[in-house]
Amino acid sequence: MILARELQERYIRVRSRTEAICRGLEVEDYVVQPVVDVSPPKWHIGHSTWFFETFLLEPFLPGYRPFHPDFGFLFNSYYETIGKRVLRAERGNMTRPTVKEVYRYRAAVDEAMGRLLETMELSSELIATLELGLQHEQQHQELLVTDIKYILGHNPLFPAVQIQREHDLAETAESGWLETAEGVYEIGHSGEGFCFDNELGRHKMYLASFRIGKALISNAEYLEFIRAGGYEHFAFWLAEGWDWVRSAQVKAPLYWHFIEGEWFNYTFEGLQVLDPNAPVCHISFFEADAFARWKGCRLPTEAEWEVAAPFLTWGHRWEWTNSAYLPYPGFQAAPGAVGEYNGKFMSNQMVLRGASETTPMGHSRITYRNFFQPEKRWQFTGLRLAQNAF
Amino acid sequence: MILARELQERYIRVRSRTEAICRGLEVEDYVVQPVVDVSPPKWHIGHSTWFFETFLLEPFLPGYRPFHPDFGFLFNSYYETIGKRVLRAERGNMTRPTVKEVYRYRAAVDEAMGRLLETMELSSELIATLELGLQHEQQHQELLVTDIKYILGHNPLFPAVQIQREHDLAETAESGWLETAEGVYEIGHSGEGFCFDNELGRHKMYLASFRIGKALISNAEYLEFIRAGGYEHFAFWLAEGWDWVRSAQVKAPLYWHFIEGEWFNYTFEGLQVLDPNAPVCHISFFEADAFARWKGCRLPTEAEWEVAAPFLTWGHRWEWTNSAYLPYPGFQAAPGAVGEYNGKFMSNQMVLRGASETTPMGHSRITYRNFFQPEKRWQFTGLRLAQNAF
Amino acid sequence: MILARELQERYIRVRSRTEAICRGLEVEDYVVQPVVDVSPPKWHIGHSTWFFETFLLEPFLPGYRPFHPDFGFLFNSYYETIGKRVLRAERGNMTRPTVKEVYRYRAAVDEAMGRLLETMELSSELIATLELGLQHEQQHQELLVTDIKYILGHNPLFPAVQIQREHDLAETAESGWLETAEGVYEIGHSGEGFCFDNELGRHKMYLASFRIGKALISNAEYLEFIRAGGYEHFAFWLAEGWDWVRSAQVKAPLYWHFIEGEWFNYTFEGLQVLDPNAPVCHISFFEADAFARWKGCRLPTEAEWEVAAPFLTWGHRWEWTNSAYLPYPGFQAAPGAVGEYNGKFMSNQMVLRGASETTPMGHSRITYRNFFQPEKRWQFTGLRLAQNAF
Amino acid sequence: MILARELQERYIRVRSRTEAICRGLEVEDYVVQPVVDVSPPKWHIGHSTWFFETFLLEPFLPGYRPFHPDFGFLFNSYYETIGKRVLRAERGNMTRPTVKEVYRYRAAVDEAMGRLLETMELSSELIATLELGLQHEQQHQELLVTDIKYILGHNPLFPAVQIQREHDLAETAESGWLETAEGVYEIGHSGEGFCFDNELGRHKMYLASFRIGKALISNAEYLEFIRAGGYEHFAFWLAEGWDWVRSAQVKAPLYWHFIEGEWFNYTFEGLQVLDPNAPVCHISFFEADAFARWKGCRLPTEAEWEVAAPFLTWGHRWEWTNSAYLPYPGFQAAPGAVGEYNGKFMSNQMVLRGASETTPMGHSRITYRNFFQPEKRWQFTGLRLAQNAF
């Protein structure tokens, strides 16, 4: 019974944070999808709700009837097991259901979830699925902030908006290298707490000795790379990265604007003079990798990062690693539809480690594996250098 | 003075109809651009306002200062003379200014226009530009209805919406052919009333004798074409049309859906059983042309249409002709930015004649030349047959 | 019998000219297709042969068996009636049959044609189809020269090659305008000689009085347009043309190169200093139209051209007109597969009149209607100005 | 001196094998590039020659003058350091230089190389570069066979051609699993022989215990996967792989054709009935991965493969591993232009291990790392299964 109350409170706490993030939005901001990667905020609101309706209310709450027969179709993201879905690229054309209706859907599901969590003997399967739903909601909270930033940051008016965040973006005082000796280390999640299937299978890895930077690279350091012609010389870039730089005419991180001789940066406060001390943000793997090469260094592997993390300050940027997103030894996708969650994306993506200023409290851990294609940069991504020490 | 009052009243009447059209929309419906051709309703509201601000208030109202420095950039459509503009394909990503702000812009311009029309000696140049602005607004009213239909008609919920229209869609009682004798006829606009530059240059044309259908082709007749395999046999189609049918997998007019053995049609009342007696609508030039060929007939030329029109019932569908959109002998583009209005589109488009159920009262005339690319069909387009009579 | 011998001689004369054109080619030059429009010379050799095999030998020569069962598939161009065909874009990947084998195919068909023309009572249907085949061959001769020029002219080595042509490219001595009075004129083909179906239906047209240039526009005149910023100012261009100029980064006619301060032109003699007196060549309709607008003139319509042609020197360039390619009143596509020849291309193309320096002797007449999309310019296209005279 | 003679002989032996491979080709086969990945054989002939001219003759042979000033431009592949190059996609449009001229170029470079290797004191730098050139030539020999197969295998005539190969394609007799115990192993190249920079940095890796298949998967086994609906069920596929299957409509390995109820396979002998016992070939990483998942297994990692290889029969197929192509710890790109050889491709590619029936004798070793994008399958690729043994 106490458990049920705790779960209920946690449910409410997590869910209400999603709404808090959106408090500063106009109705219009909820609707659009300027590029395929960026989902309309309305869709995030509906999709995270659909997850609870589909994976908890329908199987576990006797007599529950879906709020609307078409919402499964509208708010399914990629679960092929569950049936047809609106093409991802079409999400931004769906003016109906309206924002108000989606919030009504959300409220109805929350109300039914309240009943589910109150009156039931909670099976361990239910509890596990609930936890997955809440973690899923938190992932979408991060994407929500990211997508809102993209939508507003590409508007010629550069509107400011109050977005609830949980972290202060402290500047890092530390500098220099952390040295780590060679040896066999253990990587991956073990123990009681929640983790995703892709973190499981704690396993040994031999690491050669290496150094890893104590601080994230700052805007000022990145600006040196730009001024040194970093974007103009092929030798710093992977071949694919160089193609990307030229075809997309990339000259600086996303949201940077060079206006009358000065660098500006779009933030939720609007267009601001670039802060030289803040960690660089919104760079692609290709840019992170090129910067590291220019510095005569390299990016850390995800194993190196995980071994070093307990001794580092981290959590302000998702940090690019030089590890491709691949299964751990012994990886098993979870059974059923939720097994489509992680494993099927294990090609052509690079691993990010850490967390960012927009990651919900309690949603990060040192074994967490985030992943994106190497040219993506609308996430709050940054970098930290590494070096061989042998 | 009386003139000024009349102009003022006409200005208010035309402008308020735009707002009336939108009365049934939700805020979300104003924002999106599902395909490049379909502009967000919000953009139409702002763009038609921008026209009056740019071409009337700025040059003619002393001391007028633009409502917002960026709105020229945001709401300019294609006038290269006037400066930079938001790429047409990006209109649907602009969540700001909000719908409320755009209506505020509209109200401010209307208020200033009120002052302009009240206090000034109205030059003939001003009056002509005002008239052009009102005609321009009426054109956008038609596009507005068309674009709203596209946005809602591609929503999986097929929402009904109350859209103000001025015409009843009467069924045509007439049938059979109108015969027209060979001879030299005069084509094009002359006289006092308003017309666009592309209608001017009334000129002689020799026409051979021809027959033209008294009635528009109905849904029932078009359904016969479908049932006869019209979309499956190349011989009825222009080569480009056949490529279009296959690559876009076209099987019926836009908004038609074949559901469990029955044909449905999306209308502003939602998804409805197809009305066999209504004139067929939302077909491309390629479809109109293929239908005509299947019937052993052809489409009329625009000259034939204009000569026959006084003896026909027309005005429910824009009617495809077999005339390419080209300049009349003696065509002169209007000077200045408004000269970009029509002439520069004179390639790869076909002429439509008539008007549609959504054309504003007083905005149609028999010399009016509408034009679209031959594969476009989101307009309220239909067809009438013609035949040689020699 | 005399007739048969004449036909035979004419057959040999026309067919051998195709081979003469190719005499200077290397085997490699026969194979490639650098862009979809440009067919490999080997394909032209085979396709024109296939026409005689399919439309003459198979129906008319008893016991004839196709040279190779797959050649129908390989060398059919666009005749949907006749069955499957290699996708046009794939022609340049077919290294087999080899050039030698294609010539063997050609020789075998020519031998069988010799037998057909010798021993048969020649029906009027056969004679008409033969004539069509020869005209078809001559059309491909022109395309062959054009495509060879494209293949070699886009090679970084700019190879010279001896291409058999029938015309000297005389410089035009005439200048000034030809005046034509208003009136009803007759347009289109009549009489005994060969013509394509799209020329038939001689019909009356009313023309207002106009002037037409006696000379084609020269390279020197076109250079003035370039130097006056013609490619940099939108006002001279149709909207589609301006999009084309910017997206394809067009700055001069095809084959022009600006090298160290001087204009060069690729010709079959290799890269040559631009000849200022030669008529401008390899321009698109958009460029012709923009040049005319810059001059304060316009392009002639095809009717104007046809009426004026008897009083003009023409035949060195295909001349762009401002007429869209549309059916004449009373147009009837020929029955059967050959009816796919012309009519189905009647959308989004502009009419060219005249002939070019590469047009075979006897293959041009004043009623001939050539047609291309408005951005195409690999043909030997040029322009002549017109003006209203009212 | 003996060294020089040995080098000379080795040079001649390697170079002449390239020519031997092409002996069965027609001139036409040398010219085309049906897809971007497939280079024209002529280009391989010229490019491998250009390597020796650029990196050996120009720096090391006093007084050497390039054979042709434009060949550097024409035959440079991707070395940005060396200057401009023909866009990769345009290689197939270059009909000149002719095949004969390219062979003349080849002969001239070989003759100069003969002089270089005869008369000089051979520095270790020269010897190392020569070795790299020969290895490079051997890599292109494999690509040459692969590209020839693509060119002929996509021709509707399915021509047979005699291609010199060095290996018999023996069927594997072995079956079952090889068991490998957990432990720290060493991976990567060490010692005297040639290797590429990406194999260097022999390093320790901890491997958990695993099993690896003794035999490659055969056509018969792969056919079971097809018959079980392998290409129709998303659950076997990575998300990107599933998108690829649907958009490219993949239904079987490359070169497989299902004709009247039977499976055929294009080989250099022409279209042949599928050999059930031969190892499956021409599959993408996505297909290999899906097959393994369907079998309840996985692909080996490249480290597992390298550890197991001494106990396996390998060398008939390049084998897909589940390792992304990434730098080894301590990877250093070679200095200068040759440093562009491998390192810059370390993103979005998967590692292949082993060799194929077309790999030149002496060009394979267990540390060799080949790599391709996961959807590529025109190489002679196959698969071997692996399993965890813990």
PDB file of N, CA, C and O in Angstrom, chain C residues 194-241:
ATOM      1  N   PHE C 194       5.714  14.260 -97.027  1.00  0.00           N
ATOM      2  CA  PHE C 194       5.651  13.700 -95.679  1.00  0.00           C
ATOM      3  C   PHE C 194       5.536  14.794 -94.640  1.00  0.00           C
ATOM      4  O   PHE C 194       6.124  15.869 -94.771  1.00  0.00           O
ATOM      5  N   CYS C 195       4.756  14.503 -93.605  1.00  0.00           N
ATOM      6  CA  CYS C 195       4.835  15.334 -92.403  1.00  0.00           C
ATOM      7  C   CYS C 195       4.417  14.478 -91.220  1.00  0.00           C
ATOM      8  O   CYS C 195       3.856  13.395 -91.387  1.00  0.00           O
ATOM      9  N   PHE C 196       4.722  14.958 -90.016  1.00  0.00           N
ATOM     10  CA  PHE C 196       4.285  14.245 -88.820  1.00  0.00           C
ATOM     11  C   PHE C 196       2.840  14.609 -88.492  1.00  0.00           C
ATOM     12  O   PHE C 196       2.330  15.640 -88.945  1.00  0.00           O
ATOM     13  N   ASP C 197       2.227  13.756 -87.679  1.00  0.00           N
ATOM     14  CA  ASP C 197       0.814  13.987 -87.361  1.00  0.00           C
ATOM     15  C   ASP C 197       0.582  15.332 -86.675  1.00  0.00           C
ATOM     16  O   ASP C 197      -0.469  15.937 -86.833  1.00  0.00           O
ATOM     17  N   ASN C 198       1.597  15.810 -85.947  1.00  0.00           N
ATOM     18  CA  ASN C 198       1.388  17.067 -85.214  1.00  0.00           C
ATOM     19  C   ASN C 198       1.379  18.306 -86.097  1.00  0.00           C
ATOM     20  O   ASN C 198       1.041  19.393 -85.631  1.00  0.00           O
ATOM     21  N   GLU C 199       1.744  18.144 -87.369  1.00  0.00           N
ATOM     22  CA  GLU C 199       1.732  19.282 -88.295  1.00  0.00           C
ATOM     23  C   GLU C 199       0.422  19.371 -89.063  1.00  0.00           C
ATOM     24  O   GLU C 199       0.156  20.366 -89.746  1.00  0.00           O
ATOM     25  N   LEU C 200      -0.347  18.295 -88.994  1.00  0.00           N
ATOM     26  CA  LEU C 200      -1.562  18.205 -89.809  1.00  0.00           C
ATOM     27  C   LEU C 200      -2.695  19.035 -89.230  1.00  0.00           C
ATOM     28  O   LEU C 200      -2.668  19.431 -88.067  1.00  0.00           O
ATOM     29  N   GLY C 201      -3.718  19.203 -90.069  1.00  0.00           N
ATOM     30  CA  GLY C 201      -4.837  20.023 -89.656  1.00  0.00           C
ATOM     31  C   GLY C 201      -4.527  21.469 -89.990  1.00  0.00           C
ATOM     32  O   GLY C 201      -4.470  22.317 -89.114  1.00  0.00           O
ATOM     33  N   ARG C 202      -4.245  21.700 -91.271  1.00  0.00           N
ATOM     34  CA  ARG C 202      -3.977  23.088 -91.678  1.00  0.00           C
ATOM     35  C   ARG C 202      -5.176  23.924 -91.269  1.00  0.00           C
ATOM     36  O   ARG C 202      -6.328  23.542 -91.484  1.00  0.00           O
ATOM     37  N   HIS C 203      -4.899  25.050 -90.629  1.00  0.00           N
ATOM     38  CA  HIS C 203      -6.021  25.796 -90.033  1.00  0.00           C
ATOM     39  C   HIS C 203      -5.729  27.289 -90.063  1.00  0.00           C
ATOM     40  O   HIS C 203      -4.590  27.728 -90.168  1.00  0.00           O
ATOM     41  N   LYS C 204      -6.805  28.032 -89.958  1.00  0.00           N
ATOM     42  CA  LYS C 204      -6.692  29.491 -90.020  1.00  0.00           C
ATOM     43  C   LYS C 204      -6.295  30.067 -88.671  1.00  0.00           C
ATOM     44  O   LYS C 204      -6.715  29.557 -87.628  1.00  0.00           O
ATOM     45  N   MET C 205      -5.501  31.108 -88.710  1.00  0.00           N
ATOM     46  CA  MET C 205      -5.181  31.834 -87.482  1.00  0.00           C
ATOM     47  C   MET C 205      -5.181  33.308 -87.770  1.00  0.00           C
ATOM     48  O   MET C 205      -4.652  33.748 -88.791  1.00  0.00           O
ATOM     49  N   TYR C 206      -5.757  34.060 -86.860  1.00  0.00           N
ATOM     50  CA  TYR C 206      -5.680  35.503 -86.990  1.00  0.00           C
ATOM     51  C   TYR C 206      -4.396  35.982 -86.320  1.00  0.00           C
ATOM     52  O   TYR C 206      -4.137  35.657 -85.166  1.00  0.00           O
ATOM     53  N   LEU C 207      -3.605  36.723 -87.053  1.00  0.00           N
ATOM     54  CA  LEU C 207      -2.390  37.290 -86.456  1.00  0.00           C
ATOM     55  C   LEU C 207      -2.460  38.810 -86.518  1.00  0.00           C
ATOM     56  O   LEU C 207      -2.812  39.380 -87.556  1.00  0.00           O
ATOM     57  N   ALA C 208      -2.127  39.437 -85.396  1.00  0.00           N
ATOM     58  CA  ALA C 208      -1.950  40.889 -85.420  1.00  0.00           C
ATOM     59  C   ALA C 208      -0.649  41.203 -86.145  1.00  0.00           C
ATOM     60  O   ALA C 208       0.201  40.335 -86.326  1.00  0.00           O
ATOM     61  N   SER C 209      -0.492  42.446 -86.554  1.00  0.00           N
ATOM     62  CA  SER C 209       0.733  42.793 -87.285  1.00  0.00           C
ATOM     63  C   SER C 209       1.942  42.669 -86.356  1.00  0.00           C
ATOM     64  O   SER C 209       1.862  42.971 -85.175  1.00  0.00           O
ATOM     65  N   PHE C 210       3.050  42.210 -86.922  1.00  0.00           N
ATOM     66  CA  PHE C 210       4.255  42.000 -86.105  1.00  0.00           C
ATOM     67  C   PHE C 210       5.500  42.183 -86.943  1.00  0.00           C
ATOM     68  O   PHE C 210       5.440  42.184 -88.174  1.00  0.00           O
ATOM     69  N   ARG C 211       6.609  42.330 -86.231  1.00  0.00           N
ATOM     70  CA  ARG C 211       7.931  42.366 -86.861  1.00  0.00           C
ATOM     71  C   ARG C 211       8.725  41.154 -86.380  1.00  0.00           C
ATOM     72  O   ARG C 211       8.625  40.773 -85.227  1.00  0.00           O
ATOM     73  N   ILE C 212       9.539  40.617 -87.284  1.00  0.00           N
ATOM     74  CA  ILE C 212      10.393  39.498 -86.879  1.00  0.00           C
ATOM     75  C   ILE C 212      11.804  39.752 -87.405  1.00  0.00           C
ATOM     76  O   ILE C 212      11.973  40.282 -88.518  1.00  0.00           O
ATOM     77  N   GLY C 213      12.811  39.428 -86.583  1.00  0.00           N
ATOM     78  CA  GLY C 213      14.198  39.718 -86.953  1.00  0.00           C
ATOM     79  C   GLY C 213      14.641  38.900 -88.149  1.00  0.00           C
ATOM     80  O   GLY C 213      14.326  37.718 -88.253  1.00  0.00           O
ATOM     81  N   LYS C 214      15.378  39.529 -89.050  1.00  0.00           N
ATOM     82  CA  LYS C 214      15.871  38.801 -90.216  1.00  0.00           C
ATOM     83  C   LYS C 214      17.033  37.882 -89.849  1.00  0.00           C
ATOM     84  O   LYS C 214      17.263  36.874 -90.508  1.00  0.00           O
ATOM     85  N   ALA C 215      17.750  38.239 -88.820  1.00  0.00           N
ATOM     86  CA  ALA C 215      18.924  37.442 -88.439  1.00  0.00           C
ATOM     87  C   ALA C 215      18.714  36.777 -87.097  1.00  0.00           C
ATOM     88  O   ALA C 215      17.969  37.255 -86.245  1.00  0.00           O
ATOM     89  N   LEU C 216      19.380  35.661 -86.923  1.00  0.00           N
ATOM     90  CA  LEU C 216      19.478  35.047 -85.598  1.00  0.00           C
ATOM     91  C   LEU C 216      20.365  35.919 -84.714  1.00  0.00           C
ATOM     92  O   LEU C 216      21.241  36.631 -85.219  1.00  0.00           O
ATOM     93  N   ILE C 217      20.138  35.845 -83.419  1.00  0.00           N
ATOM     94  CA  ILE C 217      20.993  36.566 -82.475  1.00  0.00           C
ATOM     95  C   ILE C 217      22.380  35.918 -82.469  1.00  0.00           C
ATOM     96  O   ILE C 217      22.508  34.696 -82.463  1.00  0.00           O
ATOM     97  N   SER C 218      23.398  36.762 -82.481  1.00  0.00           N
ATOM     98  CA  SER C 218      24.779  36.257 -82.563  1.00  0.00           C
ATOM     99  C   SER C 218      25.393  36.109 -81.169  1.00  0.00           C
ATOM    100  O   SER C 218      24.872  36.642 -80.177  1.00  0.00           O
ATOM    101  N   ASN C 219      26.494  35.407 -81.130  1.00  0.00           N
ATOM    102  CA  ASN C 219      27.249  35.299 -79.878  1.00  0.00           C
ATOM    103  C   ASN C 219      27.612  36.677 -79.324  1.00  0.00           C
ATOM    104  O   ASN C 219      27.543  36.901 -78.107  1.00  0.00           O
ATOM    105  N   ALA C 220      28.000  37.575 -80.194  1.00  0.00           N
ATOM    106  CA  ALA C 220      28.394  38.910 -79.726  1.00  0.00           C
ATOM    107  C   ALA C 220      27.226  39.605 -79.039  1.00  0.00           C
ATOM    108  O   ALA C 220      27.373  40.224 -77.981  1.00  0.00           O
ATOM    109  N   GLU C 221      26.046  39.495 -79.651  1.00  0.00           N
ATOM    110  CA  GLU C 221      24.876  40.125 -79.036  1.00  0.00           C
ATOM    111  C   GLU C 221      24.545  39.468 -77.697  1.00  0.00           C
ATOM    112  O   GLU C 221      24.174  40.130 -76.730  1.00  0.00           O
ATOM    113  N   TYR C 222      24.686  38.156 -77.664  1.00  0.00           N
ATOM    114  CA  TYR C 222      24.358  37.458 -76.420  1.00  0.00           C
ATOM    115  C   TYR C 222      25.360  37.807 -75.318  1.00  0.00           C
ATOM    116  O   TYR C 222      25.003  37.927 -74.145  1.00  0.00           O
ATOM    117  N   LEU C 223      26.598  37.991 -75.718  1.00  0.00           N
ATOM    118  CA  LEU C 223      27.638  38.372 -74.762  1.00  0.00           C
ATOM    119  C   LEU C 223      27.310  39.709 -74.098  1.00  0.00           C
ATOM    120  O   LEU C 223      27.586  39.913 -72.913  1.00  0.00           O
ATOM    121  N   GLU C 224      26.705  40.605 -74.858  1.00  0.00           N
ATOM    122  CA  GLU C 224      26.281  41.888 -74.267  1.00  0.00           C
ATOM    123  C   GLU C 224      25.285  41.669 -73.123  1.00  0.00           C
ATOM    124  O   GLU C 224      25.327  42.356 -72.102  1.00  0.00           O
ATOM    125  N   PHE C 225      24.395  40.718 -73.360  1.00  0.00           N
ATOM    126  CA  PHE C 225      23.411  40.380 -72.327  1.00  0.00           C
ATOM    127  C   PHE C 225      24.116  39.875 -71.062  1.00  0.00           C
ATOM    128  O   PHE C 225      23.790  40.279 -69.937  1.00  0.00           O
ATOM    129  N   ILE C 226      25.094  39.020 -71.247  1.00  0.00           N
ATOM    130  CA  ILE C 226      25.848  38.507 -70.098  1.00  0.00           C
ATOM    131  C   ILE C 226      26.552  39.654 -69.387  1.00  0.00           C
ATOM    132  O   ILE C 226      26.486  39.795 -68.168  1.00  0.00           O
ATOM    133  N   ARG C 227      27.207  40.484 -70.182  1.00  0.00           N
ATOM    134  CA  ARG C 227      27.983  41.586 -69.593  1.00  0.00           C
ATOM    135  C   ARG C 227      27.078  42.604 -68.908  1.00  0.00           C
ATOM    136  O   ARG C 227      27.491  43.276 -67.969  1.00  0.00           O
ATOM    137  N   ALA C 228      25.844  42.708 -69.364  1.00  0.00           N
ATOM    138  CA  ALA C 228      24.885  43.623 -68.727  1.00  0.00           C
ATOM    139  C   ALA C 228      24.272  43.011 -67.469  1.00  0.00           C
ATOM    140  O   ALA C 228      23.344  43.570 -66.885  1.00  0.00           O
ATOM    141  N   GLY C 229      24.771  41.856 -67.066  1.00  0.00           N
ATOM    142  CA  GLY C 229      24.251  41.233 -65.839  1.00  0.00           C
ATOM    143  C   GLY C 229      22.972  40.455 -66.071  1.00  0.00           C
ATOM    144  O   GLY C 229      22.177  40.248 -65.151  1.00  0.00           O
ATOM    145  N   GLY C 230      22.766  40.014 -67.287  1.00  0.00           N
ATOM    146  CA  GLY C 230      21.527  39.313 -67.621  1.00  0.00           C
ATOM    147  C   GLY C 230      21.238  38.114 -66.730  1.00  0.00           C
ATOM    148  O   GLY C 230      20.083  37.862 -66.383  1.00  0.00           O
ATOM    149  N   TYR C 231      22.257  37.399 -66.329  1.00  0.00           N
ATOM    150  CA  TYR C 231      22.050  36.201 -65.498  1.00  0.00           C
ATOM    151  C   TYR C 231      21.933  36.539 -64.011  1.00  0.00           C
ATOM    152  O   TYR C 231      21.753  35.648 -63.198  1.00  0.00           O
ATOM    153  N   GLU C 232      22.072  37.812 -63.690  1.00  0.00           N
ATOM    154  CA  GLU C 232      22.056  38.169 -62.265  1.00  0.00           C
ATOM    155  C   GLU C 232      20.826  38.950 -61.859  1.00  0.00           C
ATOM    156  O   GLU C 232      20.662  39.260 -60.682  1.00  0.00           O
ATOM    157  N   HIS C 233      19.977  39.294 -62.798  1.00  0.00           N
ATOM    158  CA  HIS C 233      18.819  40.105 -62.425  1.00  0.00           C
ATOM    159  C   HIS C 233      17.515  39.375 -62.744  1.00  0.00           C
ATOM    160  O   HIS C 233      17.226  39.062 -63.879  1.00  0.00           O
ATOM    161  N   PHE C 234      16.742  39.123 -61.687  1.00  0.00           N
ATOM    162  CA  PHE C 234      15.520  38.332 -61.816  1.00  0.00           C
ATOM    163  C   PHE C 234      14.509  38.916 -62.788  1.00  0.00           C
ATOM    164  O   PHE C 234      13.695  38.194 -63.353  1.00  0.00           O
ATOM    165  N   ALA C 235      14.565  40.232 -62.975  1.00  0.00           N
ATOM    166  CA  ALA C 235      13.477  40.880 -63.715  1.00  0.00           C
ATOM    167  C   ALA C 235      13.389  40.418 -65.175  1.00  0.00           C
ATOM    168  O   ALA C 235      12.351  40.569 -65.810  1.00  0.00           O
ATOM    169  N   PHE C 236      14.469  39.867 -65.708  1.00  0.00           N
ATOM    170  CA  PHE C 236      14.435  39.427 -67.115  1.00  0.00           C
ATOM    171  C   PHE C 236      13.853  38.029 -67.271  1.00  0.00           C
ATOM    172  O   PHE C 236      13.612  37.588 -68.391  1.00  0.00           O
ATOM    173  N   TRP C 237      13.614  37.340 -66.169  1.00  0.00           N
ATOM    174  CA  TRP C 237      13.366  35.909 -66.244  1.00  0.00           C
ATOM    175  C   TRP C 237      11.953  35.527 -65.832  1.00  0.00           C
ATOM    176  O   TRP C 237      11.378  36.117 -64.924  1.00  0.00           O
ATOM    177  N   LEU C 238      11.438  34.502 -66.472  1.00  0.00           N
ATOM    178  CA  LEU C 238      10.268  33.820 -65.936  1.00  0.00           C
ATOM    179  C   LEU C 238      10.630  33.240 -64.571  1.00  0.00           C
ATOM    180  O   LEU C 238      11.802  32.939 -64.310  1.00  0.00           O
ATOM    181  N   ALA C 239       9.628  33.079 -63.713  1.00  0.00           N
ATOM    182  CA  ALA C 239       9.911  32.625 -62.355  1.00  0.00           C
ATOM    183  C   ALA C 239      10.621  31.269 -62.364  1.00  0.00           C
ATOM    184  O   ALA C 239      11.614  31.064 -61.651  1.00  0.00           O
ATOM    185  N   GLU C 240      10.129  30.340 -63.176  1.00  0.00           N
ATOM    186  CA  GLU C 240      10.786  29.031 -63.285  1.00  0.00           C
ATOM    187  C   GLU C 240      12.200  29.140 -63.852  1.00  0.00           C
ATOM    188  O   GLU C 240      13.087  28.380 -63.477  1.00  0.00           O
ATOM    189  N   GLY C 241      12.365  30.054 -64.782  1.00  0.00           N
ATOM    190  CA  GLY C 241      13.679  30.264 -65.378  1.00  0.00           C
ATOM    191  C   GLY C 241      14.667  30.790 -64.349  1.00  0.00           C
ATOM    192  O   GLY C 241      15.819  30.358 -64.288  1.00  0.00           O
TER     193      GLY C 241
END
